[in-house]
mmCIF file of C-alpha atoms in Angstrom:
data_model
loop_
_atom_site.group_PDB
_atom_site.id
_atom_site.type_symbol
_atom_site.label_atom_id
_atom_site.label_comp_id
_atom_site.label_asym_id
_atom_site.label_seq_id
_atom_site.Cartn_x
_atom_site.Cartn_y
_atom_site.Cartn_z
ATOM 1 C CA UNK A 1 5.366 11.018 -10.425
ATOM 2 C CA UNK A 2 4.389 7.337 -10.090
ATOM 3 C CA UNK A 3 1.109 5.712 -9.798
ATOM 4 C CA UNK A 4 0.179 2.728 -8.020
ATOM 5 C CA UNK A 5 -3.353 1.503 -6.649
ATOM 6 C CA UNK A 6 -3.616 0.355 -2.688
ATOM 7 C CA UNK A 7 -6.004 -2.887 -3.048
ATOM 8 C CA UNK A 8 -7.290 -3.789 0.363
ATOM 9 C CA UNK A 9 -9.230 -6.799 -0.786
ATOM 10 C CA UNK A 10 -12.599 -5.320 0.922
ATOM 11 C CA UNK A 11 -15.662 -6.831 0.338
ATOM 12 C CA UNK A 12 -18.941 -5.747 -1.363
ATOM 13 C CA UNK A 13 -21.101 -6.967 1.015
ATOM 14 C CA UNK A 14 -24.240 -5.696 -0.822
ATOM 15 C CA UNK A 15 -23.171 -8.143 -3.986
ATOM 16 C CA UNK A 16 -20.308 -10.362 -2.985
ATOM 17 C CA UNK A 17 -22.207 -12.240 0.202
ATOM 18 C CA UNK A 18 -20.689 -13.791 3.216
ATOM 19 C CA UNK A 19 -18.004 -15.315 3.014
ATOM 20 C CA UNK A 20 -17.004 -13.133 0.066
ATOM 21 C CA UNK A 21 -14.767 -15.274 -1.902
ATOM 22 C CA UNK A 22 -15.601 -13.323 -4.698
ATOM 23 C CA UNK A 23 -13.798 -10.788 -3.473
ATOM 24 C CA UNK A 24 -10.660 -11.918 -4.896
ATOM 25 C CA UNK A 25 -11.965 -12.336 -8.343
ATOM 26 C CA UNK A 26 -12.538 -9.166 -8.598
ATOM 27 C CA UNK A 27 -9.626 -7.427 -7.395
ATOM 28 C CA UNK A 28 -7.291 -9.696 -9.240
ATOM 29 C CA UNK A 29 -9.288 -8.404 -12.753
ATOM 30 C CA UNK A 30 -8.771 -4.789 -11.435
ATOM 31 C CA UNK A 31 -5.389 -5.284 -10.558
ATOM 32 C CA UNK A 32 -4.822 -7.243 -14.235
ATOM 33 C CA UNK A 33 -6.530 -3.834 -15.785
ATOM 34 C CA UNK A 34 -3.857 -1.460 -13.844
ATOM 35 C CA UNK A 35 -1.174 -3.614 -15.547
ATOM 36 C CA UNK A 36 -2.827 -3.086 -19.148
ATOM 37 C CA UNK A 37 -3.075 0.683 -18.569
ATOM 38 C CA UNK A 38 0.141 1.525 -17.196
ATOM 39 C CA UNK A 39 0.307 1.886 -13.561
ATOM 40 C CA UNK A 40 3.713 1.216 -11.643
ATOM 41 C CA UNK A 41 2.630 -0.365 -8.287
ATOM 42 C CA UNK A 42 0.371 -3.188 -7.280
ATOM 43 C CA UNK A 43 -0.112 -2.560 -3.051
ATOM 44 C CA UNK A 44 -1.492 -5.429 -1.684
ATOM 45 C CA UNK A 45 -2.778 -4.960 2.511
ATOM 46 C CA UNK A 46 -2.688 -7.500 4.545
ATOM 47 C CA UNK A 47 -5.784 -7.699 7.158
ATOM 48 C CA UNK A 48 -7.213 -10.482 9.445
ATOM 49 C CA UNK A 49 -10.282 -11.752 10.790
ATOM 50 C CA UNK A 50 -13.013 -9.373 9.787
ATOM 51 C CA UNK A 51 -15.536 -8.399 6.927
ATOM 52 C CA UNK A 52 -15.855 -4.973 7.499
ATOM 53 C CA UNK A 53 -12.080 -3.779 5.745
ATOM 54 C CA UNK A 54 -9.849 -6.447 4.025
ATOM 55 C CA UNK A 55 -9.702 -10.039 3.779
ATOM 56 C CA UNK A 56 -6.139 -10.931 3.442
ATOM 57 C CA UNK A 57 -3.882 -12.988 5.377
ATOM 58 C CA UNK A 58 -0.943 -13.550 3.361
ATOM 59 C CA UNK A 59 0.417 -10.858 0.565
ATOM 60 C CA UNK A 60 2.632 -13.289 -0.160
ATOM 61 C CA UNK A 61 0.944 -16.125 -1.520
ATOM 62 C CA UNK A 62 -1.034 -13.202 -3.081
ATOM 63 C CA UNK A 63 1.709 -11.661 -4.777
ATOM 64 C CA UNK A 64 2.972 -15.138 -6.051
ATOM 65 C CA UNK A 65 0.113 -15.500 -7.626
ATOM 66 C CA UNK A 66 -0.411 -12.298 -9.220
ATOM 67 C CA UNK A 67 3.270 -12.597 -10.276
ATOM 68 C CA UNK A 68 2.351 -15.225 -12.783
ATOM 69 C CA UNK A 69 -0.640 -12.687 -14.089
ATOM 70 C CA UNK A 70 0.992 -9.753 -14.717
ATOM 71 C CA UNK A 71 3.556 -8.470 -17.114
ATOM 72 C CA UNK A 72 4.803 -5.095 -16.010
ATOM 73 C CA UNK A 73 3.461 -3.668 -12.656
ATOM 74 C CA UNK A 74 5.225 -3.824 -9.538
ATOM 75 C CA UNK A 75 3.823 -6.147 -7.062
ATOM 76 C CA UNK A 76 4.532 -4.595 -3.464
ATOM 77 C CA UNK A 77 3.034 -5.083 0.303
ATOM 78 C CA UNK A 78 1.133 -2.030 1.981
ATOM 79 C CA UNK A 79 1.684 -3.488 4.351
ATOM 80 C CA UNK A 80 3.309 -6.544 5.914
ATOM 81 C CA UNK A 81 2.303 -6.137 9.602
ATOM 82 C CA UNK A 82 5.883 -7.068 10.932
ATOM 83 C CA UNK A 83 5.179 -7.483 14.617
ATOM 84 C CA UNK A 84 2.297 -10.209 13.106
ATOM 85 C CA UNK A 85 5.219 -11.896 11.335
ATOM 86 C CA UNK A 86 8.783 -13.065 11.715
ATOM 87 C CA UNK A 87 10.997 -11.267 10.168
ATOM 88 C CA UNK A 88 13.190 -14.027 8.921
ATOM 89 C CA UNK A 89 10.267 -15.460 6.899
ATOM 90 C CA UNK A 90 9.524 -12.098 5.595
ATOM 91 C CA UNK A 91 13.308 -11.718 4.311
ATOM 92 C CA UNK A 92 12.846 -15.444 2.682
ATOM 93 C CA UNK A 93 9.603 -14.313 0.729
ATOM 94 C CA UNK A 94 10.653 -11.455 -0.441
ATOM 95 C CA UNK A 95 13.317 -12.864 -1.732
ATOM 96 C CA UNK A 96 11.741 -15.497 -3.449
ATOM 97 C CA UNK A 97 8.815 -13.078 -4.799
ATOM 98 C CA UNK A 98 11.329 -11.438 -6.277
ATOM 99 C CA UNK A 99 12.728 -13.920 -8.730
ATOM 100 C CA UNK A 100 9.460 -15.107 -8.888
ATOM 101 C CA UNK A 101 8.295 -11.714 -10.023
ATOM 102 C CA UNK A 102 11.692 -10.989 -11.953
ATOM 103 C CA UNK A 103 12.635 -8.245 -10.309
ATOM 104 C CA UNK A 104 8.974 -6.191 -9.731
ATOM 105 C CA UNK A 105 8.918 -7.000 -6.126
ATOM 106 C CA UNK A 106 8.717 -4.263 -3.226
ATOM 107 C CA UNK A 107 8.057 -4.677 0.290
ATOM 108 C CA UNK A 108 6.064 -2.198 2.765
ATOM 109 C CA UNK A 109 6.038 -2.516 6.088
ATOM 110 C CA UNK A 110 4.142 -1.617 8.926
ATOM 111 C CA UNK A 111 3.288 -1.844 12.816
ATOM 112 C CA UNK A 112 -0.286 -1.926 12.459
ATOM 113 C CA UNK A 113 -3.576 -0.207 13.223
ATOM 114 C CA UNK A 114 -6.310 -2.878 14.385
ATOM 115 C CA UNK A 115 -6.121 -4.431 17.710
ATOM 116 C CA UNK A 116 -8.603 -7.050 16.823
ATOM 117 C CA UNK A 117 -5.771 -8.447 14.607
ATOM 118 C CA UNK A 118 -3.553 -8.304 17.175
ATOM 119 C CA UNK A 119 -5.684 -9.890 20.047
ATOM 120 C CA UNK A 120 -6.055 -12.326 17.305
ATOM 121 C CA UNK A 121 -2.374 -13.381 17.176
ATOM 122 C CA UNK A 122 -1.902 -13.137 20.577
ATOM 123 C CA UNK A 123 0.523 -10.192 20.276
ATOM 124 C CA UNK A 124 0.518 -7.419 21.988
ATOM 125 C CA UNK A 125 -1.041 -4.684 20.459
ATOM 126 C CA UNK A 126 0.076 -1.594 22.593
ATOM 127 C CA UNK A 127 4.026 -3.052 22.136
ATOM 128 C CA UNK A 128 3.870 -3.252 18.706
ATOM 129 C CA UNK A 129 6.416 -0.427 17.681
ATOM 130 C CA UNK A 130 8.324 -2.027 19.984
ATOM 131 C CA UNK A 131 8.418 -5.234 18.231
ATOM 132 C CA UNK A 132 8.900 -3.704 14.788
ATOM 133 C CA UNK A 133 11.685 -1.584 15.678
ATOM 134 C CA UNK A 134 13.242 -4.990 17.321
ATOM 135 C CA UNK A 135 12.426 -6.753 13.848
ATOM 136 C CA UNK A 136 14.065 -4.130 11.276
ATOM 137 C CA UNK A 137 17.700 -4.460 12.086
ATOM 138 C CA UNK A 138 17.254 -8.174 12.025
ATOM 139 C CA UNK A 139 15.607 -8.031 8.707
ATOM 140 C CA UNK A 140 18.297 -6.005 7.307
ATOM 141 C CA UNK A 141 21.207 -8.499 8.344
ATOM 142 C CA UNK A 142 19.471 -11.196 6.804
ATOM 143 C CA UNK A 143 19.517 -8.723 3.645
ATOM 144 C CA UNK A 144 22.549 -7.378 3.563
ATOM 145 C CA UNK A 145 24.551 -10.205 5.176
ATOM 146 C CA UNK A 146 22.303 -13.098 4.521
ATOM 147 C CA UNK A 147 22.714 -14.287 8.132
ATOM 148 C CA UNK A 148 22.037 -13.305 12.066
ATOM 149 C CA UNK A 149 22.838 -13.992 15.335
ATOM 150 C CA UNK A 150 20.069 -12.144 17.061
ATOM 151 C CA UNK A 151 18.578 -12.759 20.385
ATOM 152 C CA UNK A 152 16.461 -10.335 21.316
ATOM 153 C CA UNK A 153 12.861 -9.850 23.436
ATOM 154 C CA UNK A 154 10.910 -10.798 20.955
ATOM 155 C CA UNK A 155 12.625 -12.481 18.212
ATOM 156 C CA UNK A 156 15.611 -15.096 18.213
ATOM 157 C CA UNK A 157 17.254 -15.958 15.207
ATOM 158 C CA UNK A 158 20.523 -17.754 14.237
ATOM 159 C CA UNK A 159 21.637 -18.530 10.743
ATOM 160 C CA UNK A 160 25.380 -18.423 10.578
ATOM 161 C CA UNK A 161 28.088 -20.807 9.686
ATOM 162 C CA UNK A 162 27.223 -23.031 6.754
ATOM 163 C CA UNK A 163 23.874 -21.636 6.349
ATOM 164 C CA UNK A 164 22.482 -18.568 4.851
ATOM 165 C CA UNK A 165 19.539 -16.749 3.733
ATOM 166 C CA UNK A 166 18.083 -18.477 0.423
ATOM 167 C CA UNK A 167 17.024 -17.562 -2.153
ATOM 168 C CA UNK A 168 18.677 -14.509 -3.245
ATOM 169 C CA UNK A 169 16.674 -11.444 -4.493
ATOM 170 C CA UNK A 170 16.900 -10.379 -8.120
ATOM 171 C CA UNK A 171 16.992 -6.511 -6.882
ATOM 172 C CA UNK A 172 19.967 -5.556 -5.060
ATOM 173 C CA UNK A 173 20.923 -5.288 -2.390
ATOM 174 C CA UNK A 174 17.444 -6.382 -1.293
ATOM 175 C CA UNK A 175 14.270 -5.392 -3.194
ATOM 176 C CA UNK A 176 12.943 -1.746 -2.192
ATOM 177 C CA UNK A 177 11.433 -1.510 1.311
ATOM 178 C CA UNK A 178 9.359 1.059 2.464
ATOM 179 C CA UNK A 179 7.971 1.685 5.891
ATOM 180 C CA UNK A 180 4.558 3.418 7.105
ATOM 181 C CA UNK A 181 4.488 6.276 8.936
ATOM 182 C CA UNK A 182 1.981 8.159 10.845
ATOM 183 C CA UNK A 183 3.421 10.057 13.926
ATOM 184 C CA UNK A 184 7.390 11.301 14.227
ATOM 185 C CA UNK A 185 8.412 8.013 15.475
ATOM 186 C CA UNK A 186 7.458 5.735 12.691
ATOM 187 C CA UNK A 187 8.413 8.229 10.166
ATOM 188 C CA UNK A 188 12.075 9.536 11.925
ATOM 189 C CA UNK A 189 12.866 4.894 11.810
ATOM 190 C CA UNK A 190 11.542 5.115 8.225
ATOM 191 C CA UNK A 191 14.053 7.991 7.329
ATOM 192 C CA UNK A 192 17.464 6.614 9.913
ATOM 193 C CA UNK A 193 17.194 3.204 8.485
ATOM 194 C CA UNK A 194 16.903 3.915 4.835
ATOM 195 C CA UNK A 195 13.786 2.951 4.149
ATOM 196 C CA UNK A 196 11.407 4.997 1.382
ATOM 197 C CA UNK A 197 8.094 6.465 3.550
ATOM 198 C CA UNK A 198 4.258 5.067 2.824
ATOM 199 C CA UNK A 199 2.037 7.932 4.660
ATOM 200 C CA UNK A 200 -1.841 7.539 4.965
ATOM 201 C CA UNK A 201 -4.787 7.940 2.867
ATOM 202 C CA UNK A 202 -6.814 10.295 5.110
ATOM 203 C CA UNK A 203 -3.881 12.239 6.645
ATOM 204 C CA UNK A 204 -4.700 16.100 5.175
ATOM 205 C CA UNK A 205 -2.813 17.940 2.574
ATOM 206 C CA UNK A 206 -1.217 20.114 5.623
ATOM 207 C CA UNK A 207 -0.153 17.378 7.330
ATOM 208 C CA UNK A 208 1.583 15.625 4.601
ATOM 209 C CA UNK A 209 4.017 18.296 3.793
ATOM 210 C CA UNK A 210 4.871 18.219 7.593
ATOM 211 C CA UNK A 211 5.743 14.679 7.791
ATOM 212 C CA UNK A 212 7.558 15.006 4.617
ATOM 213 C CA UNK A 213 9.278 17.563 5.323
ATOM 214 C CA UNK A 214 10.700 15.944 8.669
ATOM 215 C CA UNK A 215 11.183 12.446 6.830
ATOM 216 C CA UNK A 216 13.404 14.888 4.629
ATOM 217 C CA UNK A 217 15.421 16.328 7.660
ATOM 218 C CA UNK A 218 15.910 13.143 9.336
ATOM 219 C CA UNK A 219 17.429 11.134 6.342
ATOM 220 C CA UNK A 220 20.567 13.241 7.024
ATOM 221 C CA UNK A 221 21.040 10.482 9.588
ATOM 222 C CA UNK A 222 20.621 7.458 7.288
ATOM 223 C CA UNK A 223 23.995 5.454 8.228
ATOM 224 C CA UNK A 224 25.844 5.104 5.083
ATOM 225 C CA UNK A 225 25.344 1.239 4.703
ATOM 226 C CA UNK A 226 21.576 1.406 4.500
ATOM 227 C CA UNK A 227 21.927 4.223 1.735
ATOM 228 C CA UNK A 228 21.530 0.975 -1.081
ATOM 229 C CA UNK A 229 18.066 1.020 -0.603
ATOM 230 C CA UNK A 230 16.342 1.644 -3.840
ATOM 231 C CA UNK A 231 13.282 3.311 -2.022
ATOM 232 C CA UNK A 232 15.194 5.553 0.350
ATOM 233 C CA UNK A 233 13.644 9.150 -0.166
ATOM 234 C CA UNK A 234 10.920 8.079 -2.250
ATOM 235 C CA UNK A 235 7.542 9.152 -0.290
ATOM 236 C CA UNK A 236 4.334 7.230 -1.502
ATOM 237 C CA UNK A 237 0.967 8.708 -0.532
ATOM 238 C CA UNK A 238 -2.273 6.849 -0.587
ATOM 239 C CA UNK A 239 -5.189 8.939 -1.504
ATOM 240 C CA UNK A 240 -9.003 8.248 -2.126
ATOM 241 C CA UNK A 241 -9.215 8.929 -5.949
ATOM 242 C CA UNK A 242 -12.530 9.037 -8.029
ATOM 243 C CA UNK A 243 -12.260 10.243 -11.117
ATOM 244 C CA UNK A 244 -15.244 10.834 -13.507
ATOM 245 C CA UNK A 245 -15.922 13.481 -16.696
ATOM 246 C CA UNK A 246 -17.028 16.579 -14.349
ATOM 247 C CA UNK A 247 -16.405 17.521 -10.558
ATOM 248 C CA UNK A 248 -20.501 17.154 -10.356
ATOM 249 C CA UNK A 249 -20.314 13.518 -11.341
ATOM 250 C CA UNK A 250 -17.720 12.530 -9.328
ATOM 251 C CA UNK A 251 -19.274 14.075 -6.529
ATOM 252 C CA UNK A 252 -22.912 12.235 -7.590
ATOM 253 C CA UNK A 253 -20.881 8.717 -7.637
ATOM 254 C CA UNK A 254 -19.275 9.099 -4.864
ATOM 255 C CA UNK A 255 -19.800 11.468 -2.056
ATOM 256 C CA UNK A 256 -22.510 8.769 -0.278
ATOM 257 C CA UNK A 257 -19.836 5.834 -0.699
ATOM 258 C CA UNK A 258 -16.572 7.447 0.717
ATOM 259 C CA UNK A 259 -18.653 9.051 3.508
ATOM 260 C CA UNK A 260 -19.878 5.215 3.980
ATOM 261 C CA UNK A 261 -16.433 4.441 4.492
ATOM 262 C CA UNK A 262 -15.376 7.353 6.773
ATOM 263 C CA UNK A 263 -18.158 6.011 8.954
ATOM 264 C CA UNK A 264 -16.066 2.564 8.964
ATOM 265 C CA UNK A 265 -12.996 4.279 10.030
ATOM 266 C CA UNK A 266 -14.786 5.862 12.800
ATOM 267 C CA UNK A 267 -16.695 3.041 14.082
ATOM 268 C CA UNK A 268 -13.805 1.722 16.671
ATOM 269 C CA UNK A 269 -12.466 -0.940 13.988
ATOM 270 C CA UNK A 270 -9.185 1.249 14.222
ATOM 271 C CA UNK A 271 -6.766 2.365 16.511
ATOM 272 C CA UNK A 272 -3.768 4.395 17.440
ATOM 273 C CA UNK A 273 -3.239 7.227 15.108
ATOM 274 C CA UNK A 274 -5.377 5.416 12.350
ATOM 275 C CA UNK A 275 -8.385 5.374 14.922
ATOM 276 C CA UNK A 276 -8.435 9.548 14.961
ATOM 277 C CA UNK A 277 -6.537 10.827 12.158
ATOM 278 C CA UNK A 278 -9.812 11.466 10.373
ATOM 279 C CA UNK A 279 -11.475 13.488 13.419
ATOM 280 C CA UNK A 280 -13.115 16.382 12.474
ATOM 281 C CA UNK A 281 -13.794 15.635 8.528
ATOM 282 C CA UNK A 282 -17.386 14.251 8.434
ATOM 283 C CA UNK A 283 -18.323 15.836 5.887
ATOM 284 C CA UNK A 284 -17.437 15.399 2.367
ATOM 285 C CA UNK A 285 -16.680 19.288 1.421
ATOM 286 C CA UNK A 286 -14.246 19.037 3.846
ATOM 287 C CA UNK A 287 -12.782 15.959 2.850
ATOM 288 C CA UNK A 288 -12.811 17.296 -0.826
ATOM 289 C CA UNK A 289 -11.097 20.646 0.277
ATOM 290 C CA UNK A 290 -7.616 18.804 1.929
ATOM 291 C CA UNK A 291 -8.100 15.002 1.744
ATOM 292 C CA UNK A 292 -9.556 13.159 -1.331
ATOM 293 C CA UNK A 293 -8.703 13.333 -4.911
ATOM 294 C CA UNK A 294 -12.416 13.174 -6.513
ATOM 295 C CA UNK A 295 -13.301 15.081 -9.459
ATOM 296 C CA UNK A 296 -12.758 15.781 -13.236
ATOM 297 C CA UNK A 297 -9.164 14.819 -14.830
ATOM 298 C CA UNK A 298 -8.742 18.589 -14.315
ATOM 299 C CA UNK A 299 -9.270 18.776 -10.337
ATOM 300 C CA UNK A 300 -7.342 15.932 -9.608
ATOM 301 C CA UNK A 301 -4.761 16.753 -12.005
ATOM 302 C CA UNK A 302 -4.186 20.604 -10.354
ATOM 303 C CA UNK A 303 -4.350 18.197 -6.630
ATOM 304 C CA UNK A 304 -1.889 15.803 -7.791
ATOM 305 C CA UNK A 305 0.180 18.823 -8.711
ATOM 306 C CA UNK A 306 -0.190 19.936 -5.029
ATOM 307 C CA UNK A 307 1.051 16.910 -3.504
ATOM 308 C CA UNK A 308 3.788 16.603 -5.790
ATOM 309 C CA UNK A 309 4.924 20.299 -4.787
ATOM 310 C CA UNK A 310 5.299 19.251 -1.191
ATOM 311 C CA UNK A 311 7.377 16.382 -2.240
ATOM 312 C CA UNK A 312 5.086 13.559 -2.939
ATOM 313 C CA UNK A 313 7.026 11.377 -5.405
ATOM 314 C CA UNK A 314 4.243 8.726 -5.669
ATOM 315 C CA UNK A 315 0.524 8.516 -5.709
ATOM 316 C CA UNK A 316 -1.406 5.324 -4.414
ATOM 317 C CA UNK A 317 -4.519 5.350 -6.003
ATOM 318 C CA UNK A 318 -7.256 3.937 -3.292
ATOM 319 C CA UNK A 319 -11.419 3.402 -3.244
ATOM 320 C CA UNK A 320 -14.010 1.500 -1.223
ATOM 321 C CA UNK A 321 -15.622 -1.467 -2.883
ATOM 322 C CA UNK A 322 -19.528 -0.251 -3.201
ATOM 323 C CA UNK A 323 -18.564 1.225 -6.611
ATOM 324 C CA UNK A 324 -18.933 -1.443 -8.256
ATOM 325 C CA UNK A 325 -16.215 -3.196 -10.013
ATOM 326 C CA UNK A 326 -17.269 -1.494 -13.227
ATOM 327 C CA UNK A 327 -17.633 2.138 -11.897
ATOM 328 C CA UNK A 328 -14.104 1.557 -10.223
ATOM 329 C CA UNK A 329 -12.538 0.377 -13.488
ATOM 330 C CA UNK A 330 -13.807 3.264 -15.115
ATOM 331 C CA UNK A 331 -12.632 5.824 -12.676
ATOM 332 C CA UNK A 332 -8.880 3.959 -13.076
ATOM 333 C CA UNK A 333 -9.558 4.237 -17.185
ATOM 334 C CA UNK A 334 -10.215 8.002 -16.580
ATOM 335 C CA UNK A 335 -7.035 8.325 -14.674
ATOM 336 C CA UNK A 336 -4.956 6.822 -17.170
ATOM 337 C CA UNK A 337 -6.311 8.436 -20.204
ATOM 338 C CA UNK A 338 -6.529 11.801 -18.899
ATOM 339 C CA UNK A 339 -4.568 12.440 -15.926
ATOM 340 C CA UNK A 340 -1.754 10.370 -16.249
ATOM 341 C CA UNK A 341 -0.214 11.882 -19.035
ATOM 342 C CA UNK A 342 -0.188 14.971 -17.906
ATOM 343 C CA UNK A 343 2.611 13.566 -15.834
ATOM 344 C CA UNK A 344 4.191 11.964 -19.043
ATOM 345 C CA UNK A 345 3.013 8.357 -18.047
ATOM 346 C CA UNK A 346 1.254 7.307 -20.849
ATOM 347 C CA UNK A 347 1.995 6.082 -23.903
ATOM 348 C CA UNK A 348 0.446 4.576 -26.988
ATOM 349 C CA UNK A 349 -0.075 1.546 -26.017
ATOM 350 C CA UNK A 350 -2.053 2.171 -22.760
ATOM 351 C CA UNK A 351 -3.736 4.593 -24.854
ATOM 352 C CA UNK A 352 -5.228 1.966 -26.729
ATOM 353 C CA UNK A 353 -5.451 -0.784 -23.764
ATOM 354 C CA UNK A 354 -7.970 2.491 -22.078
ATOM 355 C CA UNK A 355 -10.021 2.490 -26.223
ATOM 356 C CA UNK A 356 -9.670 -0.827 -26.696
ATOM 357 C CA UNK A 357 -10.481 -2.472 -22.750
ATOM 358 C CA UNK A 358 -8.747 -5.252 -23.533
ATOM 359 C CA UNK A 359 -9.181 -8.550 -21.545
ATOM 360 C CA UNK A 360 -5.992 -10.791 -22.398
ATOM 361 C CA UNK A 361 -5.540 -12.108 -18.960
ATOM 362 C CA UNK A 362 -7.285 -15.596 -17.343
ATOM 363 C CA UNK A 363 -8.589 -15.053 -14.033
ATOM 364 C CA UNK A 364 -11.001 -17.571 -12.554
ATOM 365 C CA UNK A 365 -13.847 -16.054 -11.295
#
């Protein structure tokens, strides 16, 4: 198993107060902290125009930035919003992130789940698979052949001759991509075009093993020239993790905050399959039974254990913000002292980072 953390860049409204620029303090430090303790992925979300989730616009400049910071974690996108985007800039970044990065870049991509965002851009929202699955092949080219001749509905791009893609990734023959997935269509594109699956944080345990298991079946169809892809077959689920010394704690620290958030999700800010996928789970014993990972180092060891049986290879760690940032690093300290190894993923030295909380990295508050 890997471990990664999904950081959304959400606001603390109760403590970080309009227009939240604090917010980015404070998930840089966290993010610095899942570097010192081990952790594989970085996931950075993009999101537009609102208060209430993330405040985002541009992984990129993000994950530049963050490149400079960090030593050993992988910086990746979950997700781009491709139809927001054109593709050929997001073949360009990615590029240069990696180099930038030295080779710890990895890019997730997605259609989408808030309109506002969309009505925003002035794209439309109800088309957007549509656009994506007009923007992958493109993206690929520009990957794999470092130039296209595409003219298409919604794109048109032509770099041929003496011109090519620059710069050139470090990974090869691109860095890993991954694509989300939340109904068969998203997930049978991620499997035919090579691409490693991101599934969703409040689809339940039942429901992951489906998708998985028809991601599995529908790889068989992968074309053999987008079999290079590093992340091809690797399936990366984002839970909601809390992690504290007893399943009574956890539940005391956190059943009022992640039912807080719930309430967000079902409050019209999302759509599509996003908008309903959470129907049904109000409550947090229900959410606790086939959803969350919140408990002792025990529990969400023996859930982990779960998910990796149905064929999760990687877990994306996720919270709210109304933690606290110190409640949240100590729930990530927890996780990498005591649950992480159990999956022989810590060492010595993150031992020590988790004793020792060491600070070593500037970030300007």
């Amino acid at each position: 198993m890997q471990f990664g953390i999904l950081f959304t860049s959400h606001p603390n409204a109760d403590v970080e107060r309009f227009p939240h620029r604090e917010v980015h303090a404070r998930v840089t430090r966290e993010i610095c902290r899942a570097d010192q303790l081990g952790f594989d992925y970085a996931w950075l979300a993009e999101h537009h125009f609102s208060d209430q989730y993330g405040i985002m616009p541009d992984v990129f400049v993000y994950a530049g930035y963050l490149a400079a910071l960090t030593r050993h974690i992988k910086i990746g996108t979950a997700v781009v919003t491709l139809p927001l985007s054109n593709p050929v800039r997001v073949a360009e970044n990615s590029a240069f992130l990696d180099i930038l990065s030295q080779g710890r870049f990895v890019l997730g991509l997605g259609s989408g789940y808030r309109e506002y965002e969309f009505d925003g851009f002035g794209i439309d929202f109800a088309g957007r698979r549509d656009i994506q699955e007009e923007a992958l092949p493109l993206l690929l080219d520009l990957f794999h052949k470092r130039r296209a001749d595409h003219a298409g509905k919604y794109f048109r791009a032509k770099v041929d001759g003496d011109y090519q893609l620059f710069p050139h990734a470090v990974q090869e023959p691109h860095p890993p991509i991954f694509l989300a997935g939340a109904t068969d269509r998203s997930i049978g594109v991620a499997a035919h075009m090579g691409f490693g699956l991101l599934l969703s944080s409040w689809t339940p345990f039942d429901g992951l093993a489906r998708q998985i298991a028809y991601y599995r079946r529908e790889m068989e169809h992968t074309p053999a020239a987008l079999r290079r892809n590093a992340a091809r077959g690797h399936v990366d689920v984002a839970r909601y993790v809390y992690v504290a010394e007893t399943d009574e704690r956890a539940r005391a620290e956190s059943e009022a905050i992640i039912l807080r958030h719930l309430a967000h999700f079902s409050s019209g800010y999302t759509s599509g399959y996003l908008g309903t996928v959470s129907a049904g789970r109000s409550d947090y014993d229900g959410l606790l039974r086939d959803v969350i990972l919140h408990g002792s180092p025990a529990t969400v060891t023996a859930k982990i254990e779960h998910l990796r049986a149905i064929g999760v290879n990687s877990l994306m760690l996720h919270y709210p913000p109304w933690y606290g940032a110190d409640k949240a690093i100590a729930s990530l300290e927890i996780f990498a002292s005591d649950v992480m190894p159990k999956f022989g993923r810590a060492d010595g030295a993150v031992a020590t980072a988790v004793r020792a909380r060491e600070q070593p990295y500037a970030v300007r508050s």
